[in-house]
Amino acid sequence: MKTIIAACSQNLSGSRASVQTALRTLLAAPWPSQRDIRSWLQLLSVLQWVLSFLLLGTVSLLLLIYLVFTSFWPISALYLAWIIFDWDTPEKGGRRLPCLRRWSVWRHFRDYFPVKLVKTHDLSPSHNYIIGSHPHGILCVGAFCNFITGSTGFGEMFPGIRPFLTTLAGNFRLPVFREYLMSGGLCPVTRRAIGYLLSKNGTGNAVAIVIGGAAESLSCRPGVTTLILKNRKGFVRMALQHGAYLVPSFSFGENDLFRQVVFEEGSWMRSIQQRFQKMMGFAPCIFYGRGLTSVRSRGFLPYARPITTVVGEPVMVPKIEDPSCETVDMYHEMYVRSLLKLFNENKTKYGLSETDELHIL
């Protein structure tokens, strides 16, 4: 018996010593600094955003289809009934949730790059506005961060102005993803949706349109500043029909977030991209960024490059219900001049050289 007790005592002593050694080792290990924690939070915030835009709609659709063949089929049936009932809501201003704009994750998202908003002129709440957002880039990070989240201070810089951002109408046909988009203040880039915001939603509305769209994303690459704008005049006609002022904005650094395989005009791959764009509304770009665990690895996360979005001077536009082509061309030319002025006055401040030019196609 004494032998057994002695053995147990020895085991307990050994276990106690092992625990103490493990605790000392744990306490001696370097704890992550506040800087490390901030970096992780920033990386996770960008990761959730990228996954939401690339996968949320598709995964939700596949999940609802799968549930149809299980005992949980009423969930899919009820959500289908909800979509039918709620079908026109995206075209009527959406269903924004102010709390989502104040979500703390967007501050980490902003600081990852970082993203900055620069105001050059006031916007009066007594008018409505169409903000032209340039360039498109790959995922429109600057437009999203500045016009959808409140992290860069849009509400404080432009008091009384409600910003909206337009995106492909097809995105609002995807289950769950449509709710996510509307809650942030996104709306379809359709005449009906934009017209509602500019005519039936009071004043103080600023509708941001990424004018270059999918066609512009095909030419997105670092060091090249090319905009698809010369024949994009529908936004000018909309502005004239509703008396909305035109406001140019430019996100310096947007094209530096990803690397893209750019196919030359006339190549068979470029033709496939353009045909796909015409059929589906978006272009299948082949791009890459940094990996999740290392900046040196390749992945789908954007590189941490500073983005500065400069909002320019409004171009005053009269209200003309049926503007002539000559009138549309005149105000389109005024808008282009205002955009070029904005670019040239700010390019050296935000990473470009004096010799860099803005190419408009």
mmCIF file with all atom_site columns, N, CA and C in Angstrom, residues 236-245 315-321 323 327 330-331 334:
data_model
loop_
_atom_site.group_PDB
_atom_site.id
_atom_site.type_symbol
_atom_site.label_atom_id
_atom_site.label_alt_id
_atom_site.label_comp_id
_atom_site.label_asym_id
_atom_site.label_entity_id
_atom_site.label_seq_id
_atom_site.pdbx_PDB_ins_code
_atom_site.Cartn_x
_atom_site.Cartn_y
_atom_site.Cartn_z
_atom_site.occupancy
_atom_site.B_iso_or_equiv
_atom_site.pdbx_formal_charge
_atom_site.auth_seq_id
_atom_site.auth_comp_id
_atom_site.auth_asym_id
_atom_site.auth_atom_id
_atom_site.pdbx_PDB_model_num
ATOM 1  N N  . VAL A 1 236 ? -26.017 61.152 -68.471 1.00 0.00 ? 236 VAL A N  1
ATOM 2  C CA . VAL A 1 236 ? -26.216 62.591 -68.707 1.00 0.00 ? 236 VAL A CA 1
ATOM 3  C C  . VAL A 1 236 ? -27.676 62.856 -69.066 1.00 0.00 ? 236 VAL A C  1
ATOM 4  N N  . ARG A 1 237 ? -28.244 62.003 -69.894 1.00 0.00 ? 237 ARG A N  1
ATOM 5  C CA . ARG A 1 237 ? -29.661 62.157 -70.258 1.00 0.00 ? 237 ARG A CA 1
ATOM 6  C C  . ARG A 1 237 ? -30.556 62.022 -69.018 1.00 0.00 ? 237 ARG A C  1
ATOM 7  N N  . MET A 1 238 ? -30.237 61.063 -68.163 1.00 0.00 ? 238 MET A N  1
ATOM 8  C CA . MET A 1 238 ? -30.996 60.889 -66.918 1.00 0.00 ? 238 MET A CA 1
ATOM 9  C C  . MET A 1 238 ? -30.895 62.133 -66.040 1.00 0.00 ? 238 MET A C  1
ATOM 10 N N  . ALA A 1 239 ? -29.706 62.697 -65.964 1.00 0.00 ? 239 ALA A N  1
ATOM 11 C CA . ALA A 1 239 ? -29.502 63.906 -65.155 1.00 0.00 ? 239 ALA A CA 1
ATOM 12 C C  . ALA A 1 239 ? -30.334 65.062 -65.699 1.00 0.00 ? 239 ALA A C  1
ATOM 13 N N  . LEU A 1 240 ? -30.388 65.211 -67.008 1.00 0.00 ? 240 LEU A N  1
ATOM 14 C CA . LEU A 1 240 ? -31.174 66.293 -67.611 1.00 0.00 ? 240 LEU A CA 1
ATOM 15 C C  . LEU A 1 240 ? -32.673 66.078 -67.390 1.00 0.00 ? 240 LEU A C  1
ATOM 16 N N  . GLN A 1 241 ? -33.125 64.845 -67.527 1.00 0.00 ? 241 GLN A N  1
ATOM 17 C CA . GLN A 1 241 ? -34.551 64.570 -67.360 1.00 0.00 ? 241 GLN A CA 1
ATOM 18 C C  . GLN A 1 241 ? -35.034 64.833 -65.939 1.00 0.00 ? 241 GLN A C  1
ATOM 19 N N  . HIS A 1 242 ? -34.148 64.720 -64.970 1.00 0.00 ? 242 HIS A N  1
ATOM 20 C CA . HIS A 1 242 ? -34.552 64.901 -63.567 1.00 0.00 ? 242 HIS A CA 1
ATOM 21 C C  . HIS A 1 242 ? -33.926 66.135 -62.922 1.00 0.00 ? 242 HIS A C  1
ATOM 22 N N  . GLY A 1 243 ? -33.148 66.889 -63.691 1.00 0.00 ? 243 GLY A N  1
ATOM 23 C CA . GLY A 1 243 ? -32.530 68.091 -63.140 1.00 0.00 ? 243 GLY A CA 1
ATOM 24 C C  . GLY A 1 243 ? -31.517 67.788 -62.055 1.00 0.00 ? 243 GLY A C  1
ATOM 25 N N  . ALA A 1 244 ? -30.845 66.658 -62.158 1.00 0.00 ? 244 ALA A N  1
ATOM 26 C CA . ALA A 1 244 ? -29.847 66.268 -61.164 1.00 0.00 ? 244 ALA A CA 1
ATOM 27 C C  . ALA A 1 244 ? -28.473 66.772 -61.591 1.00 0.00 ? 244 ALA A C  1
ATOM 28 N N  . TYR A 1 245 ? -27.737 67.361 -60.663 1.00 0.00 ? 245 TYR A N  1
ATOM 29 C CA . TYR A 1 245 ? -26.406 67.852 -60.981 1.00 0.00 ? 245 TYR A CA 1
ATOM 30 C C  . TYR A 1 245 ? -25.445 66.668 -61.168 1.00 0.00 ? 245 TYR A C  1
ATOM 31 N N  . VAL A 1 315 ? -21.496 69.808 -61.763 1.00 0.00 ? 315 VAL A N  1
ATOM 32 C CA . VAL A 1 315 ? -21.869 70.471 -63.008 1.00 0.00 ? 315 VAL A CA 1
ATOM 33 C C  . VAL A 1 315 ? -23.371 70.718 -62.948 1.00 0.00 ? 315 VAL A C  1
ATOM 34 N N  . MET A 1 316 ? -23.767 71.990 -62.906 1.00 0.00 ? 316 MET A N  1
ATOM 35 C CA . MET A 1 316 ? -25.192 72.329 -62.779 1.00 0.00 ? 316 MET A CA 1
ATOM 36 C C  . MET A 1 316 ? -25.933 71.961 -64.059 1.00 0.00 ? 316 MET A C  1
ATOM 37 N N  . VAL A 1 317 ? -27.039 71.252 -63.883 1.00 0.00 ? 317 VAL A N  1
ATOM 38 C CA . VAL A 1 317 ? -27.799 70.721 -65.017 1.00 0.00 ? 317 VAL A CA 1
ATOM 39 C C  . VAL A 1 317 ? -29.259 71.165 -64.901 1.00 0.00 ? 317 VAL A C  1
ATOM 40 N N  . PRO A 1 318 ? -29.841 71.735 -65.970 1.00 0.00 ? 318 PRO A N  1
ATOM 41 C CA . PRO A 1 318 ? -31.259 72.101 -65.920 1.00 0.00 ? 318 PRO A CA 1
ATOM 42 C C  . PRO A 1 318 ? -32.142 70.877 -66.082 1.00 0.00 ? 318 PRO A C  1
ATOM 43 N N  . LYS A 1 319 ? -33.409 71.037 -65.755 1.00 0.00 ? 319 LYS A N  1
ATOM 44 C CA . LYS A 1 319 ? -34.354 69.933 -65.932 1.00 0.00 ? 319 LYS A CA 1
ATOM 45 C C  . LYS A 1 319 ? -35.030 70.063 -67.285 1.00 0.00 ? 319 LYS A C  1
ATOM 46 N N  . ILE A 1 320 ? -34.782 69.083 -68.139 1.00 0.00 ? 320 ILE A N  1
ATOM 47 C CA . ILE A 1 320 ? -35.366 69.050 -69.487 1.00 0.00 ? 320 ILE A CA 1
ATOM 48 C C  . ILE A 1 320 ? -35.938 67.648 -69.695 1.00 0.00 ? 320 ILE A C  1
ATOM 49 N N  . GLU A 1 321 ? -37.247 67.552 -69.801 1.00 0.00 ? 321 GLU A N  1
ATOM 50 C CA . GLU A 1 321 ? -37.883 66.236 -69.874 1.00 0.00 ? 321 GLU A CA 1
ATOM 51 C C  . GLU A 1 321 ? -37.469 65.442 -71.104 1.00 0.00 ? 321 GLU A C  1
ATOM 52 N N  . PRO A 1 323 ? -34.528 65.976 -73.544 1.00 0.00 ? 323 PRO A N  1
ATOM 53 C CA . PRO A 1 323 ? -33.362 66.711 -74.059 1.00 0.00 ? 323 PRO A CA 1
ATOM 54 C C  . PRO A 1 323 ? -32.956 66.218 -75.438 1.00 0.00 ? 323 PRO A C  1
ATOM 55 N N  . THR A 1 327 ? -28.037 68.711 -76.762 1.00 0.00 ? 327 THR A N  1
ATOM 56 C CA . THR A 1 327 ? -27.961 69.124 -75.361 1.00 0.00 ? 327 THR A CA 1
ATOM 57 C C  . THR A 1 327 ? -27.235 68.075 -74.525 1.00 0.00 ? 327 THR A C  1
ATOM 58 N N  . MET A 1 330 ? -23.559 68.328 -75.171 1.00 0.00 ? 330 MET A N  1
ATOM 59 C CA . MET A 1 330 ? -22.965 69.517 -74.564 1.00 0.00 ? 330 MET A CA 1
ATOM 60 C C  . MET A 1 330 ? -22.664 69.277 -73.081 1.00 0.00 ? 330 MET A C  1
ATOM 61 N N  . TYR A 1 331 ? -23.638 68.725 -72.343 1.00 0.00 ? 331 TYR A N  1
ATOM 62 C CA . TYR A 1 331 ? -23.412 68.503 -70.914 1.00 0.00 ? 331 TYR A CA 1
ATOM 63 C C  . TYR A 1 331 ? -22.471 67.328 -70.674 1.00 0.00 ? 331 TYR A C  1
ATOM 64 N N  . MET A 1 334 ? -19.140 68.896 -70.926 1.00 0.00 ? 334 MET A N  1
ATOM 65 C CA . MET A 1 334 ? -18.870 69.658 -69.708 1.00 0.00 ? 334 MET A CA 1
ATOM 66 C C  . MET A 1 334 ? -18.442 68.728 -68.583 1.00 0.00 ? 334 MET A C  1
#
